[in-house]
Structures are given as structure tokens and as C-alpha cells.
Coordinates of C-alpha atoms and ligand atoms in Angstrom, one line a residue:
X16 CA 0.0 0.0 0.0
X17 CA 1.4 3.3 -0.8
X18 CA 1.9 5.8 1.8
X19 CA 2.5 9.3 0.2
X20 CA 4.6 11.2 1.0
X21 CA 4.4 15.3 1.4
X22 CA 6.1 17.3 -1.2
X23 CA 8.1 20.2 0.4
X24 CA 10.9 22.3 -0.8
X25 CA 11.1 19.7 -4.0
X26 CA 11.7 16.5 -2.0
X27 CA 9.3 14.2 -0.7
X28 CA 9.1 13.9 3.0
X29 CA 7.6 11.3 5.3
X30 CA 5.4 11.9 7.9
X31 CA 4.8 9.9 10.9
X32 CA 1.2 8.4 12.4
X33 CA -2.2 6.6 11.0
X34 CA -2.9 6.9 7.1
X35 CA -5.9 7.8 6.1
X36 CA -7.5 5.2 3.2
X37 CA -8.1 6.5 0.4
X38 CA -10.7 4.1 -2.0
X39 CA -11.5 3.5 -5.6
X40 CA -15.2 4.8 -5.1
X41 CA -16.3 2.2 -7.9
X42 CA -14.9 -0.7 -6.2
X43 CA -15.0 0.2 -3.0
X44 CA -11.3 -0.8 -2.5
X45 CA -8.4 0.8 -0.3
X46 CA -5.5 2.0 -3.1
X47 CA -3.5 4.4 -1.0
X48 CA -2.9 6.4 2.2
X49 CA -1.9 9.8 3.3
X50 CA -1.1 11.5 6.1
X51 CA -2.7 13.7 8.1
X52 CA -0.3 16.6 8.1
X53 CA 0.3 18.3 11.4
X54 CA 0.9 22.6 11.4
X55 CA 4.6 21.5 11.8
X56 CA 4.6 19.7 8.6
X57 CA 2.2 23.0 7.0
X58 CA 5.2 25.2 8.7
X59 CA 7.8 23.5 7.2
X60 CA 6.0 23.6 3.7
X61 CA 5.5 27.5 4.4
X62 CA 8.8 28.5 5.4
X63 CA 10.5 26.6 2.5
X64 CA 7.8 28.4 0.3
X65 CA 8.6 31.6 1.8
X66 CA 12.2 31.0 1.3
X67 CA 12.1 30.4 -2.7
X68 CA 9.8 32.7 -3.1
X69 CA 12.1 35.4 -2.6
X70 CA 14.5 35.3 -5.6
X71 CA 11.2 33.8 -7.4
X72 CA 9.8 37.1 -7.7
X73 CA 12.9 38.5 -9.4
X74 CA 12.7 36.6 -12.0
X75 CA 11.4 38.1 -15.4
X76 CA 8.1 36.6 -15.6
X77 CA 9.3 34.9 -19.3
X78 CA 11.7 32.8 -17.7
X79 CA 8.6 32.3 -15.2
X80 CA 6.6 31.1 -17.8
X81 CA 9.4 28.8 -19.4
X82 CA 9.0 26.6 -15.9
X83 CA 5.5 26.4 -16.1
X84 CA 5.8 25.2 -20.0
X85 CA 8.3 22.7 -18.6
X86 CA 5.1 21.2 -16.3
X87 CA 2.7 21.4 -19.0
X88 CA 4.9 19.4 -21.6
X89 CA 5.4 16.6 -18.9
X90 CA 1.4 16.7 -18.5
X91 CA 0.8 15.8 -22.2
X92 CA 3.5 13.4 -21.9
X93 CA 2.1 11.4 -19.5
X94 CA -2.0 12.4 -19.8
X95 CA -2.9 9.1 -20.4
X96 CA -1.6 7.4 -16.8
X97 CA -2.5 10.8 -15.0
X98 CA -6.0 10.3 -16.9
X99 CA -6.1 6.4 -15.1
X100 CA -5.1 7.6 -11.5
X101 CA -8.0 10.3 -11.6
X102 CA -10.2 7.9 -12.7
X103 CA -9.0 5.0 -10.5
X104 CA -9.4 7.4 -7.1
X105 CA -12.3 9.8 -8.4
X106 CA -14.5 7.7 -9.9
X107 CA -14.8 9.7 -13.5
X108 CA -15.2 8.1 -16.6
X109 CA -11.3 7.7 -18.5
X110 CA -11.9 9.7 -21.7
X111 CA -13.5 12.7 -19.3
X112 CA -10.2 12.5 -16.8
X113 CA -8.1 12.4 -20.5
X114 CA -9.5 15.7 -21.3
X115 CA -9.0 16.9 -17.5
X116 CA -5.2 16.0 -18.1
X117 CA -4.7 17.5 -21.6
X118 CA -6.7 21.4 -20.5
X119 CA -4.6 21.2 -17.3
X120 CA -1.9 21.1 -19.5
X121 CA -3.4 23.7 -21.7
X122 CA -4.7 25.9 -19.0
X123 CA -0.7 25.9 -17.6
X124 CA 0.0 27.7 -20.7
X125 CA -2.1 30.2 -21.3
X126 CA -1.1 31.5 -17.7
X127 CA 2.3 31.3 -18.4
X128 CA 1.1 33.8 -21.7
X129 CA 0.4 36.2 -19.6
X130 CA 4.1 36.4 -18.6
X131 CA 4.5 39.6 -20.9
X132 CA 1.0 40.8 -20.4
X133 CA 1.1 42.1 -16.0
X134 CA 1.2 45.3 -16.6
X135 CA 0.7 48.4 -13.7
X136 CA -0.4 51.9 -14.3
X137 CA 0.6 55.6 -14.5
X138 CA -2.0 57.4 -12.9
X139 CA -2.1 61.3 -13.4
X140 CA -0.9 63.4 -10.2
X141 CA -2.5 66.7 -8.6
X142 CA 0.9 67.8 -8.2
X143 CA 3.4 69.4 -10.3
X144 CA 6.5 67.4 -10.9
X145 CA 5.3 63.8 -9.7
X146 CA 4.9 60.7 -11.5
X147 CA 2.4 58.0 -9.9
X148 CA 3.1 54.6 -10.4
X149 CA 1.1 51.2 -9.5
X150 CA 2.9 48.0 -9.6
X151 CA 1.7 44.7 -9.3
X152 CA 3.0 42.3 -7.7
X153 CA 3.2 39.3 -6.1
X154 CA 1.5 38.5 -2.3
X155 CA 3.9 35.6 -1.5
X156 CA 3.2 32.4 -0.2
X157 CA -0.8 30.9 -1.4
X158 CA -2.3 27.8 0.5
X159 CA -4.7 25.9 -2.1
X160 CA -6.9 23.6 -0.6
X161 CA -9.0 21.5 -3.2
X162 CA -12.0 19.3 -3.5
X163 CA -12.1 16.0 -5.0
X164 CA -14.2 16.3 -8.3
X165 CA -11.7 18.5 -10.7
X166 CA -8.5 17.4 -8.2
X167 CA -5.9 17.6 -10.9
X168 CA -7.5 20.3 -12.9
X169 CA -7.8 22.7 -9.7
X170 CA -4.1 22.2 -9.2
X171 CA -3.4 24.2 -11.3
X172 CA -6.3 26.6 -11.5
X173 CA -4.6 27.8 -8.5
X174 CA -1.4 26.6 -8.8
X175 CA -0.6 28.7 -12.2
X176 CA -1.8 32.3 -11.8
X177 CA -0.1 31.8 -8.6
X178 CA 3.2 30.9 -10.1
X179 CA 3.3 33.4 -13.1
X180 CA 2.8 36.4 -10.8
X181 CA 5.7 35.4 -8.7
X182 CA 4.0 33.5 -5.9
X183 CA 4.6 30.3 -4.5
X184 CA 2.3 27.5 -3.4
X185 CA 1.5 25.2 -0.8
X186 CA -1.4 23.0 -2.3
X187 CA -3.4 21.2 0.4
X188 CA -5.1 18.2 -1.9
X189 CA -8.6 16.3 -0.9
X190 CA -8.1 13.2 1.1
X191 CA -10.4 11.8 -1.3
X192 CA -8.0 12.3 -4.6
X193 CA -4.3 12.7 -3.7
X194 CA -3.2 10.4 -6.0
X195 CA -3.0 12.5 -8.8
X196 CA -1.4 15.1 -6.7
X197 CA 1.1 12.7 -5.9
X198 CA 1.7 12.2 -10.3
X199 CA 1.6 16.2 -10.3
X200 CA 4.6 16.4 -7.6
X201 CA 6.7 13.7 -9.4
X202 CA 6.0 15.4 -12.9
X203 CA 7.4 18.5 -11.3
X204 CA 10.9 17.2 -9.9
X205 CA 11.3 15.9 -13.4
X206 CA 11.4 19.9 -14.5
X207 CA 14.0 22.7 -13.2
X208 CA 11.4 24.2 -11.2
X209 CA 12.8 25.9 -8.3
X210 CA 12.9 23.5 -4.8
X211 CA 10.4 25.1 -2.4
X212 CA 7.6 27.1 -5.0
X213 CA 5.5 24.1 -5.5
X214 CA 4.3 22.1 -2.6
X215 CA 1.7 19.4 -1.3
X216 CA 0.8 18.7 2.4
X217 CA -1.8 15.9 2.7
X218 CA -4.0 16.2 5.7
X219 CA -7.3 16.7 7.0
X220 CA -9.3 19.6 6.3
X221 CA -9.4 19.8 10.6
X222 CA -6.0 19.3 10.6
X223 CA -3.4 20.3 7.6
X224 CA -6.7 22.3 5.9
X225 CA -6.7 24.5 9.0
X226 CA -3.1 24.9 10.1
X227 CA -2.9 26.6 6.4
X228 CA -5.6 29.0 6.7
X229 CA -4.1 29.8 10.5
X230 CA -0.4 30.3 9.0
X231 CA 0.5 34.0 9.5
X232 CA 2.7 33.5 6.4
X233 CA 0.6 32.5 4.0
X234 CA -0.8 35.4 2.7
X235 CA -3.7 33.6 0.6
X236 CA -6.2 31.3 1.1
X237 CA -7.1 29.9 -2.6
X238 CA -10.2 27.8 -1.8
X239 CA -12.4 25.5 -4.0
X240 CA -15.1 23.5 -2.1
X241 CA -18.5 23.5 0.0
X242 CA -20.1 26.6 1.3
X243 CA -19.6 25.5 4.5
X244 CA -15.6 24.5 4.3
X245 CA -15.6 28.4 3.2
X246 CA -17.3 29.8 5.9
X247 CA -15.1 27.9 8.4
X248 CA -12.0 28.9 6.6
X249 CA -13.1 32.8 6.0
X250 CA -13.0 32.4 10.1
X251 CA -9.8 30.8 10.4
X252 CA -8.4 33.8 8.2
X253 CA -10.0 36.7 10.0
X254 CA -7.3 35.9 12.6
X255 CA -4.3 37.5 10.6
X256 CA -6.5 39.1 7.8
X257 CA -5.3 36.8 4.7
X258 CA -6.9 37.2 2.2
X259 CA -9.5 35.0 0.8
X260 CA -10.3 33.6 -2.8
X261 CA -13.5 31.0 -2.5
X262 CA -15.2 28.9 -4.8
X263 CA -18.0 27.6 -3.3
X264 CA -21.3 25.7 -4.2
X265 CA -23.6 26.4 -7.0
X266 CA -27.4 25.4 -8.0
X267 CA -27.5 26.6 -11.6
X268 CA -31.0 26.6 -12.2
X269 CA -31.6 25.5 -16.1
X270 CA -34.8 27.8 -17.7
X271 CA -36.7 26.2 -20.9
X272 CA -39.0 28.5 -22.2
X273 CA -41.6 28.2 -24.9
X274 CA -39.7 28.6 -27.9
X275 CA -36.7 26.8 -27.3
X276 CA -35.3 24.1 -28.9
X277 CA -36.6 20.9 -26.7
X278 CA -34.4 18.6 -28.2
X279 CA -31.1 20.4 -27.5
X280 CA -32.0 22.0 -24.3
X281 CA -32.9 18.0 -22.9
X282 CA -29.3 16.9 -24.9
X283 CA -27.6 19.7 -23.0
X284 CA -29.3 19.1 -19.6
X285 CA -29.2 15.9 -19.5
X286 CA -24.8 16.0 -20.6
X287 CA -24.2 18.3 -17.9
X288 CA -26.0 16.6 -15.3
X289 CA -24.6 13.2 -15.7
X290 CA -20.8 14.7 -16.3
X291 CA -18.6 13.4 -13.5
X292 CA -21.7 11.7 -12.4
X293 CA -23.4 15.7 -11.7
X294 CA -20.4 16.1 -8.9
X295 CA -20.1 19.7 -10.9
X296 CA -20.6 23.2 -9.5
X297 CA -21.8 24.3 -12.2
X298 CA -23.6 21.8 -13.9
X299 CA -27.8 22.1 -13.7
X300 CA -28.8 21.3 -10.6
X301 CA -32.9 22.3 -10.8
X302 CA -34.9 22.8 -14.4
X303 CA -37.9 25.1 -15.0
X304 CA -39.8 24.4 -17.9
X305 CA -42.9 26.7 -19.3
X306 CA -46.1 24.7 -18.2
X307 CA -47.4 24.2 -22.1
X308 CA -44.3 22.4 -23.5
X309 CA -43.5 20.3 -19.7
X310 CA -45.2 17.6 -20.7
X311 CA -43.4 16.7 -24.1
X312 CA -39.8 18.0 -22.7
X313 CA -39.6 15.7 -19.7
X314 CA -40.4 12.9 -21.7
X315 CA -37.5 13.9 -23.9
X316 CA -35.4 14.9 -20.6
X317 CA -36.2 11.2 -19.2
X318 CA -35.5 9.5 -22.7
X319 CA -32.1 11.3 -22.7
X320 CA -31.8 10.4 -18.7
X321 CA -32.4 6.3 -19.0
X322 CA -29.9 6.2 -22.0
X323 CA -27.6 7.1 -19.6
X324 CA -24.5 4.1 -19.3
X325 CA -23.1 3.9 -15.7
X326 CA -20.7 1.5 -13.8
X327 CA -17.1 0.8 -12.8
X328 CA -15.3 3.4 -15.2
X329 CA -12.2 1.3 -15.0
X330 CA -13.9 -1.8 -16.0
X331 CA -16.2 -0.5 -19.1
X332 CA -14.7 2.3 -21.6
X333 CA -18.2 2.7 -22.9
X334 CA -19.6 4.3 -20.1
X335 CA -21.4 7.8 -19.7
X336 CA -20.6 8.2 -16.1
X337 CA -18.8 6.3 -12.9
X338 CA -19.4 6.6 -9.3
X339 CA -20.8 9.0 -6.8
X340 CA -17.1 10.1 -4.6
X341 CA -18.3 8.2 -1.3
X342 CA -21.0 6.7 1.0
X343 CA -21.7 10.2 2.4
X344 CA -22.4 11.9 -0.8
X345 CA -24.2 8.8 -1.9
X346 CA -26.1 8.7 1.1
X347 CA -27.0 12.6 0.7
X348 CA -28.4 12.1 -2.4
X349 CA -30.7 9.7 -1.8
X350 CA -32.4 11.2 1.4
X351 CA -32.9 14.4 -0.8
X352 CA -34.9 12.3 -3.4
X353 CA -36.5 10.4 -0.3
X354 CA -37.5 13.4 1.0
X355 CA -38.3 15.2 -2.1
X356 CA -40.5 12.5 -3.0
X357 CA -42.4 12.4 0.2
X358 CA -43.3 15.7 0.2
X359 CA -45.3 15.4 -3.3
X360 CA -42.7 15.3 -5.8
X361 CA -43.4 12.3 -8.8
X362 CA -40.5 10.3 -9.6
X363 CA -40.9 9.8 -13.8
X364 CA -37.2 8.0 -13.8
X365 CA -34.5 6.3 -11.2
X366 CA -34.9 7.3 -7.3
X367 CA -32.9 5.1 -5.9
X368 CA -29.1 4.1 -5.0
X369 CA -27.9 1.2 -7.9
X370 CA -27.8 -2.0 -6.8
X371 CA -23.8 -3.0 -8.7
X372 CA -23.2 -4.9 -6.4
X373 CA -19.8 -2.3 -5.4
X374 CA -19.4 0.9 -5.1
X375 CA -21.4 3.8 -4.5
X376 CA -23.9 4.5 -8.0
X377 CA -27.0 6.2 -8.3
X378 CA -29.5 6.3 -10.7
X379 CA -30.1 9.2 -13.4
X380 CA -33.0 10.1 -11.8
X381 CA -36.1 12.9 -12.8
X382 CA -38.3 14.3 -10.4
X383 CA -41.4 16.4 -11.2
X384 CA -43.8 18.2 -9.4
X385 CA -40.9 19.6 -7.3
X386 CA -41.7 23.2 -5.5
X387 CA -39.5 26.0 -4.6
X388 CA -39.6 25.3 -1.0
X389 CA -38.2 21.6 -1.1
X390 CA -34.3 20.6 -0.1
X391 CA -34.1 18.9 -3.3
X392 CA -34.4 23.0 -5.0
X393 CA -32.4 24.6 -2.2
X394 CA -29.7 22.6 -1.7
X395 CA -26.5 21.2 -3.6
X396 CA -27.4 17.8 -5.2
X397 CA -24.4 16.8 -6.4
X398 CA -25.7 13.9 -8.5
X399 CA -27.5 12.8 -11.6
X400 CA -30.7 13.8 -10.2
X401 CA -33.0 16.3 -12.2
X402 CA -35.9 18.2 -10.2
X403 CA -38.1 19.9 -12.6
X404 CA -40.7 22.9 -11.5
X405 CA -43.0 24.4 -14.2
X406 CA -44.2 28.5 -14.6
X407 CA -46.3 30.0 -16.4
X408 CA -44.3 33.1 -17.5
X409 CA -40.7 34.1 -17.7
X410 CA -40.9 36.5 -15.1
X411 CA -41.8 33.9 -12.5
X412 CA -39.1 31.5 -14.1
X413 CA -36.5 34.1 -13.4
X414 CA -37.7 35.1 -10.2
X415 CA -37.6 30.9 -9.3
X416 CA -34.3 30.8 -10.4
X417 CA -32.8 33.8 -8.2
X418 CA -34.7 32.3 -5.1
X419 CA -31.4 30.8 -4.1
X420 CA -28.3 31.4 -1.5
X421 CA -26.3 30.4 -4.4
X422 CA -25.2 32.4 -7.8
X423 CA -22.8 30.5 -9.2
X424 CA -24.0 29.9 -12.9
X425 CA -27.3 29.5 -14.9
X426 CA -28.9 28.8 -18.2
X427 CA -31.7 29.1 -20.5
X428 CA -32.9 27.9 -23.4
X429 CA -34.6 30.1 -26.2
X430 CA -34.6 31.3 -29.5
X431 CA -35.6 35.0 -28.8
X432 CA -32.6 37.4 -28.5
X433 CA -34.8 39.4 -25.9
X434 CA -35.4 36.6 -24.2
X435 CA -31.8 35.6 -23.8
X436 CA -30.6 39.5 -23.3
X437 CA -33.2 39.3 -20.3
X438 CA -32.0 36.6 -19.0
X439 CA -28.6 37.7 -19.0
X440 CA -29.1 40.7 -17.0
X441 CA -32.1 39.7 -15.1
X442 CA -30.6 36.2 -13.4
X443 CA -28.1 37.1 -10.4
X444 CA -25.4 34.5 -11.0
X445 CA -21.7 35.0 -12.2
X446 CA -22.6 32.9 -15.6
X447 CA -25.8 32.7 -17.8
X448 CA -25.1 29.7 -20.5
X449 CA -27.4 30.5 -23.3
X450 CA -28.6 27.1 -25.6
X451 CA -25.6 25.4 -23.9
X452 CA -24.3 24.0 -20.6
X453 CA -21.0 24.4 -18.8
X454 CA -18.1 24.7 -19.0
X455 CA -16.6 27.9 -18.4
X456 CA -13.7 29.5 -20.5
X457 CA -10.3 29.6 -19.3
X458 CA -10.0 33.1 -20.6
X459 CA -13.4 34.1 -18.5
X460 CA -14.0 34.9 -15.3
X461 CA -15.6 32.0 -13.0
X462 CA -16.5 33.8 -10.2
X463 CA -19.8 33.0 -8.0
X464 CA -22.5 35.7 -6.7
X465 CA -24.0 35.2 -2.9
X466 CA -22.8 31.8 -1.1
X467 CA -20.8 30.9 -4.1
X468 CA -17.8 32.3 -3.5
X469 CA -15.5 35.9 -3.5
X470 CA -13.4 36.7 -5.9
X471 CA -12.9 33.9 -9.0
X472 CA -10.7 32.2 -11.3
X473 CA -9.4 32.4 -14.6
X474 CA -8.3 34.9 -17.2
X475 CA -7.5 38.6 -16.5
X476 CA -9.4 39.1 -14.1
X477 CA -8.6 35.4 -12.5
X478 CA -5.1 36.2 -12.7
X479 CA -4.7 39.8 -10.7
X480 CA -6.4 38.2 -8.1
X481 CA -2.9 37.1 -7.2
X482 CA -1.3 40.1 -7.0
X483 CA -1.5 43.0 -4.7
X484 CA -1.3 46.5 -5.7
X485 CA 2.0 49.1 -4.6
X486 CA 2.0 52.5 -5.3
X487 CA 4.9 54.8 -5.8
X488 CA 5.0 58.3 -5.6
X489 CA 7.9 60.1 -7.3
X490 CA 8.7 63.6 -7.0
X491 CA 11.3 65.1 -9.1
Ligands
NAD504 P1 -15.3 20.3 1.0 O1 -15.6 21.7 1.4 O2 -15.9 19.2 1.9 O3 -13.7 20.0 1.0 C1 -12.8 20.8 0.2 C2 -11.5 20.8 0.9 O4 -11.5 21.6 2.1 C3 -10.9 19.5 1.2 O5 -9.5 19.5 0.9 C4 -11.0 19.4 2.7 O6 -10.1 18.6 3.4 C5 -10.8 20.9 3.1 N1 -11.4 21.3 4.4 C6 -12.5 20.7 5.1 N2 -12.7 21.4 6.2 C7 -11.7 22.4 6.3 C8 -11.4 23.4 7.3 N3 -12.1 23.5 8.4 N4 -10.3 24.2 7.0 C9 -9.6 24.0 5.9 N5 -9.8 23.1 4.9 C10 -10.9 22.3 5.1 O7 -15.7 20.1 -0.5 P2 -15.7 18.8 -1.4 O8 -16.7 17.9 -1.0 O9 -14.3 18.3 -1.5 O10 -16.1 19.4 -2.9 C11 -17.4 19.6 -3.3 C12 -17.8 21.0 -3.2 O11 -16.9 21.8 -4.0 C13 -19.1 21.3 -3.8 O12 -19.9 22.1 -3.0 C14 -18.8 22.0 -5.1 O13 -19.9 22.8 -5.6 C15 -17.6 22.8 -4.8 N6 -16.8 23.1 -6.0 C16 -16.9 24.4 -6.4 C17 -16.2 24.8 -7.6 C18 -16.2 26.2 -8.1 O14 -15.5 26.5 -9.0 N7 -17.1 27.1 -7.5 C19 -15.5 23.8 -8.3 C20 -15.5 22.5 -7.8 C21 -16.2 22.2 -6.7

């Protein structure tokens, strides 16, 4: 059984006391441990971050960017084993963790593009003789702490902008997925990174999570995960004002109005809800159809729904989706369809955990008759279950879809430009998807309104929220 080891100051480091399993979640199976990290260990990762990061920063961004091509290049090199341990530890289906390998790769390099693009300002001064000048750079040591569902992915969603703007990082993976982490590290000593500005504690999120948000030397919290987690670690941070960076939870409502095209908007819905088994923040977690076409699209929803292929996604390539992550999230699901389902909701397809005789499946499931007021609408599926509501006009079907804690994204489905200009001013979330699903772009802004998060990820906008801003003041 391997035992990883944490990855600090470019060599991997044991640490002492009882691993934590970590299991195949199709198979039910113990492939790994890890350790949970103590603050010593986090401190240790810290101050050897802290240390490179000095002379880091000095470095012209370019030669910045020629490290993080380095990574990238040993990503597409070895994408299809990276592909196998995702899928192995996460449960996703192969050719879905290929493509998570290859635009980790990709996303690597358009950060390091941005190598000639930081630019400051010269801002105008009230007085005579002075020149004004705002720099950007970097804050100094980040802590990322990641979920499971993206693991390798959100490496370096974080682990990127960080480096290019002349961070370092100290990357906290889920005890769910380290695995992959473990590849990551290994990929990196076979570059010339610099020892010390890439590192991985394994841990806890009690434990190593917490001793990273508590660290008076790391002067970021980079966060992707539950609402809750967030909360906690927003707290932790308050102690020495670090700053924050959270993406949170989502439940992207999915609008079909009257003239939409049924058949795609069912084809879309359906895809994003059963991609990485509907363990995606943004993927549509509640639908609202108009109450004259309902009938017709949830027999086309369903239709699309039962076709769905599920199973062991290291056992079957021909698969549409794997595994929920573990007993708990399975568990979760099912007592919101329970409970949905007492309180008047109709169940038209699934309802019910999959008997495969392993691992932890559910089936694609469609509710109806679902109201605003149920758990099932308010709260994070996270699984291929669709609850569907019906209105009568668009006004009420926008004003259902903001009735949420949550703004991550939404969509809707029309073929009326005022409909879909509406739409996108009218629904309070940091994405509207018009006649499509998710994803977002690399070079967009992912960035969640409400209880989804502060702050966001990806391009520009992704990027400077890395930096920190100095001013200069010259008189002459
Ligand atoms: P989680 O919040 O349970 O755990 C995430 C990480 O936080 C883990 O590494 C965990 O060990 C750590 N953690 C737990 N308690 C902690 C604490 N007190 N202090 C510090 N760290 C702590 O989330 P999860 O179940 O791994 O992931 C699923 C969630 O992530 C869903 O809510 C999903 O919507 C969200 N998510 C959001 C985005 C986005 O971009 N907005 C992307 C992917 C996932």
C-alpha cells in the first residue's frame, strides 16, 4: 500500500502516524494512504515556500513562464496514466479524466502567456513634478486547498496564476483524490522548477486544511469547495486578515421557455447533469420548464436520462458516467430524493441508489412536481438527479431561479434574443449559458454571486487576483 509522502521544498518527506484510506469509489477498495499533516509539517512547507519565493519574484516573468511550459509538456507526456489515476481514485469516466489531463496542460499555458501581459499603471498626479506609479505584484506564499471532483485540474487553477505572478504555493489536496497530486509532484521534480515554490501537504481539512488557513505566512487562502468549508475557513483567516479567494457551491438553475429548442436544451441538460456523475458546481442542478411544452420535454429529458450508461469506469470504456465520490455523498443524495418525493414530488425515472453490487452509483433520476420550498431546490445535489418545476411566465421562471443562497452559474434555453438578453441581465449568478451547458472558459471569469464564493478564477481578471497592488510616488 502506498503511503504518500508530502512534497516540500522539492523532495518528498515522510510523515509519521495513521494513514488515512483513500478508496477506488467504484470498487470500494483501499489504493492508498496519506497522512494527516500536522501545522509542523504545513510550517515546514510554508517556510521553504517563503524562502524560494524570494529570488522567485525577481525573476522576469518569461523565464517564469518557461518553468510552467516545462510542467505542461510533462502533462501531455504522461496524460494518459494521470488520466487512469484520476479515474481510479475519483471515480470519473477515462476519456472525461483524459480531457481533465490535456486542458490542465493547456490551461498551464495560457497562464504562463500572460508572462508579458502584467502590466501596472501611471495614474495622473494633482501635483506638479510627480509621477504615480502602481505596480503589481506578487503576495507571497498561497495555501490551495482542493475538493475532489476536478482534483488535478484545480491544481493548477490555482497553482498557475499563482506561479506566473511570482508566488509560491503550498497545495493542500482532498483526502479523497491525492493520488493524482502525488503524479503532479513527481511530474514537477522531473522539471527545473525551483525547490520550495511548489508544494503538497496531505491532511485533513481539521487538521493540515486549517493549520494553512491559520499560518501567519501565507498570505492567501485559494479555496475551492462546500459553502460551508468556506465559511469555516473565512474564520480561520479573519485571525491574521489573509486574504481570501473561494469557490464555493452552486445550484445553476436550467430555464426552458416556450420557444426553445426541446431537443437540445434535454441533450444539453441531460450531458451536464450526468458529467462526472453531476459532482459539478456548475452543472444544472434544478430545471424550469414553461407549463405548455412540460409535458413533451420531460419525456424527452427522461428519454435522454435512461440512455444514460453507468458502472465501474475502470472496467467499461463505454460508459457515460462512474461513481458518486463516497458513501456520504451517496447517502445525501438519496435522502434528498427520499425526501423530495415524500413531500409530493413524482419520480418519472430512477430514485434510488444502484444496486452494482460495489461501489457507490446512483440512478439518473427525474423528479417532477418539485416546489420551490423543497431541499431537493435549495440545496447542492451533487448527483445525476434532475428536479423539474413548471411557470407559467418568464418573469416567475427568473424570479424561481434567483430564489437561491447560491449564484454560481445559470442557463436558459430560447430562441428569442430578448429573451436571452433578459436573462442575462435579469438572473443574479456569475454565468448565464445561453442554448448550452457548462463549462466555463479559461479566458473568463468564473467567479460565483452570494454563497458561491468571493473573488474567481481564470483569465484577466482570475489572474490579478494574485497580485497585490503598490503605489509609488515620485517627486522630481
Ligand atoms: P469540502 O468543502 O468538503 O472540502 C474541500 C477541501 O476543504 C478538502 O481538501 C477538505 O479537506 C478541506 N477542508 C475541510 N474542512 C476544512 C477546514 N475547516 N479548514 C480548511 N480546509 C478544510 O468540498 P468537497 O466535498 O471536496 O467538494 C465539493 C464542493 O466543492 C461542492 O460544494 C462543489 O460545488 C464545490 N466546488 C466548487 C467549484 C467552483 O469553482 N465554484 C469547483 C469545484 C467544486
Amino acid at each position: 500500500m502506498v503511503m504518500h509522502q508530502n512534497f516540500i521544498n522539492g523532495r518528498f518527506e515522510a510523515v509519521g502516524g495513521e494513514g488515512i484510506p483513500v478508496l477506488n469509489p467504484a470498487r470500494d477498495t483501499v489504493i492508498s494512504e496519506i497522512p494527516d499533516s500536522s501545522a509542523d509539517a504545513v510550517d515546514q512547507a510554508v517556510a521553504a515556500a517563503r524562502k524560494a519565493q524570494t529570488s522567485w519574484e525577481k525573476l522576469p516573468a518569461i523565464e517564469r513562464a518557461g518553468f510552467l511550459r516545462q510542467i505542461s509538456a510533462k502533462i501531455r507526456e504522461n496524460a494518459d496514466e494521470i488520466a487512469r489515476v484520476i479515474s481510479e481514485e475519483q471515480g470519473k469516466i477515462l476519456p472525461l479524466a483524459t480531457v481533465e489531463a490535456h486542458f490542465t496542460a493547456n490551461y498551464i499555458d495560457y497562464m504562463a502567456e500572460w508572462a508579458r501581459r502584467i502590466e501596472g499603471e501611471i495614474i495622473q498626479s494633482d501635483r506638479a513634478g510627480e509621477t504615480v506609479l502602481l505596480f503589481r505584484q506578487p503576495l507571497g506564499v498561497v495555501g490551495g486547498i482542493l475538493p475532489w471532483n476536478f482534483p488535478f485540474f484545480l491544481i493548477a487553477r490555482k497553482m498557475a496564476p499563482a506561479l506566473i505572478t511570482g508566488n509560491s504555493i503550498v497545495i493542500k489536496p482532498s483526502e479523497e483524490t491525492p493520488n493524482n497530486a502525488a503524479l503532479f509532484a513527481r511530474l514537477v521534480t522531473e522539471t527545473d522548477l525551483p525547490d520550495g515554490i511548489f508544494n503538497i501537504v496531505y491532511g485533513r481539512g481539521g487538521t493540515t486544511g486549517r493549520a494553512i488557513s491559520l499560518h501567519p505566512d501565507v498570505k492567501m487562502v485559494s479555496f475551492t469547495g462546500s459553502v460551508d468549508t468556506g465559511s469555516k475557513i473565512m474564520a480561520d483567516c479573519a485571525k491574521n486578515i489573509t486574504k481570501v479567494n473561494l469557490e464555493l457551491g452552486g445550484k445553476a438553475p436550467a430555464i426552458v421557455v416556450k420557444d426553445a429548442d426541446l431537443d437540445l436544451a434535454a441533450r444539453c441538460i441531460k450531458q451536464s447533469r450526468v458529467l462526472n456523475t453531476g459532482q459539478v458546481c456548475n452543472a444544472a442542478e434544478r430545471v424550469y420548464v414553461d407549463e405548455t411544452i412540460a409535458e413533451e420535454f420531460v419525456e424527452k429529458l427522461s428519454a435522454e436520462m435512461k440512455a444514460t450508461r453507468y458502472g465501474d469506469p475502470l472496467g467499461n470504456d463505454e460508459l457515460d458516467m462512474g461513481p458518486i465520490i463516497n458513501k456520504a455523498g451517496l447517502a445525501k443524495i438519496d435522502e434528498l430524493v427520499t425526501s423530495a418525493m415524500s413531500g409530493g414530488a413524482q419520480c418519472v425515472l430512477g430514485g434510488k441508489v444502484a444496486d452494482l453490487g460495489m461501489g457507490n452509483h446512483y440512478e439518473p433520476t427525474v423528479l417532477t412536481n418539485c416546489r420551490q420550498d423543497m431541499d431537493i431546490i435549495q440545496k447542492e445535489i451533487f448527483g445525476p438527479v434532475l428536479p423539474v418545476i413548471t411557470f407559467s411566465d418568464i418573469d416567475q421562471a427568473i424570479d424561481y431561479a434567483n430564489d437561491t443562497v447560491f449564484g454560481l452559474t445559470s442557463s436558459i434555453y430560447t430562441t428569442n434574443l430578448n429573451t436571452a438578453l433578459r436573462a442575462a441581465n435579469e438572473l443574479h449568478f456569475g454565468e448565464t449559458y445561453i442554448n448550452r451547458e457548462n463549462f466555463e472558459a479559461m479566458q473568463g471569469y468564473h467567479a460565483g454571486h452570494g454563497r458561491s464564493g468571493i473573488g474567481g478564477a481564470d483569465g484577466k481578471h482570475g489572474l490579478l487576483e494574485y497580485t497585490q497592488t503598490h503605489l509609488a510616488y515620485i517627486q522630481t
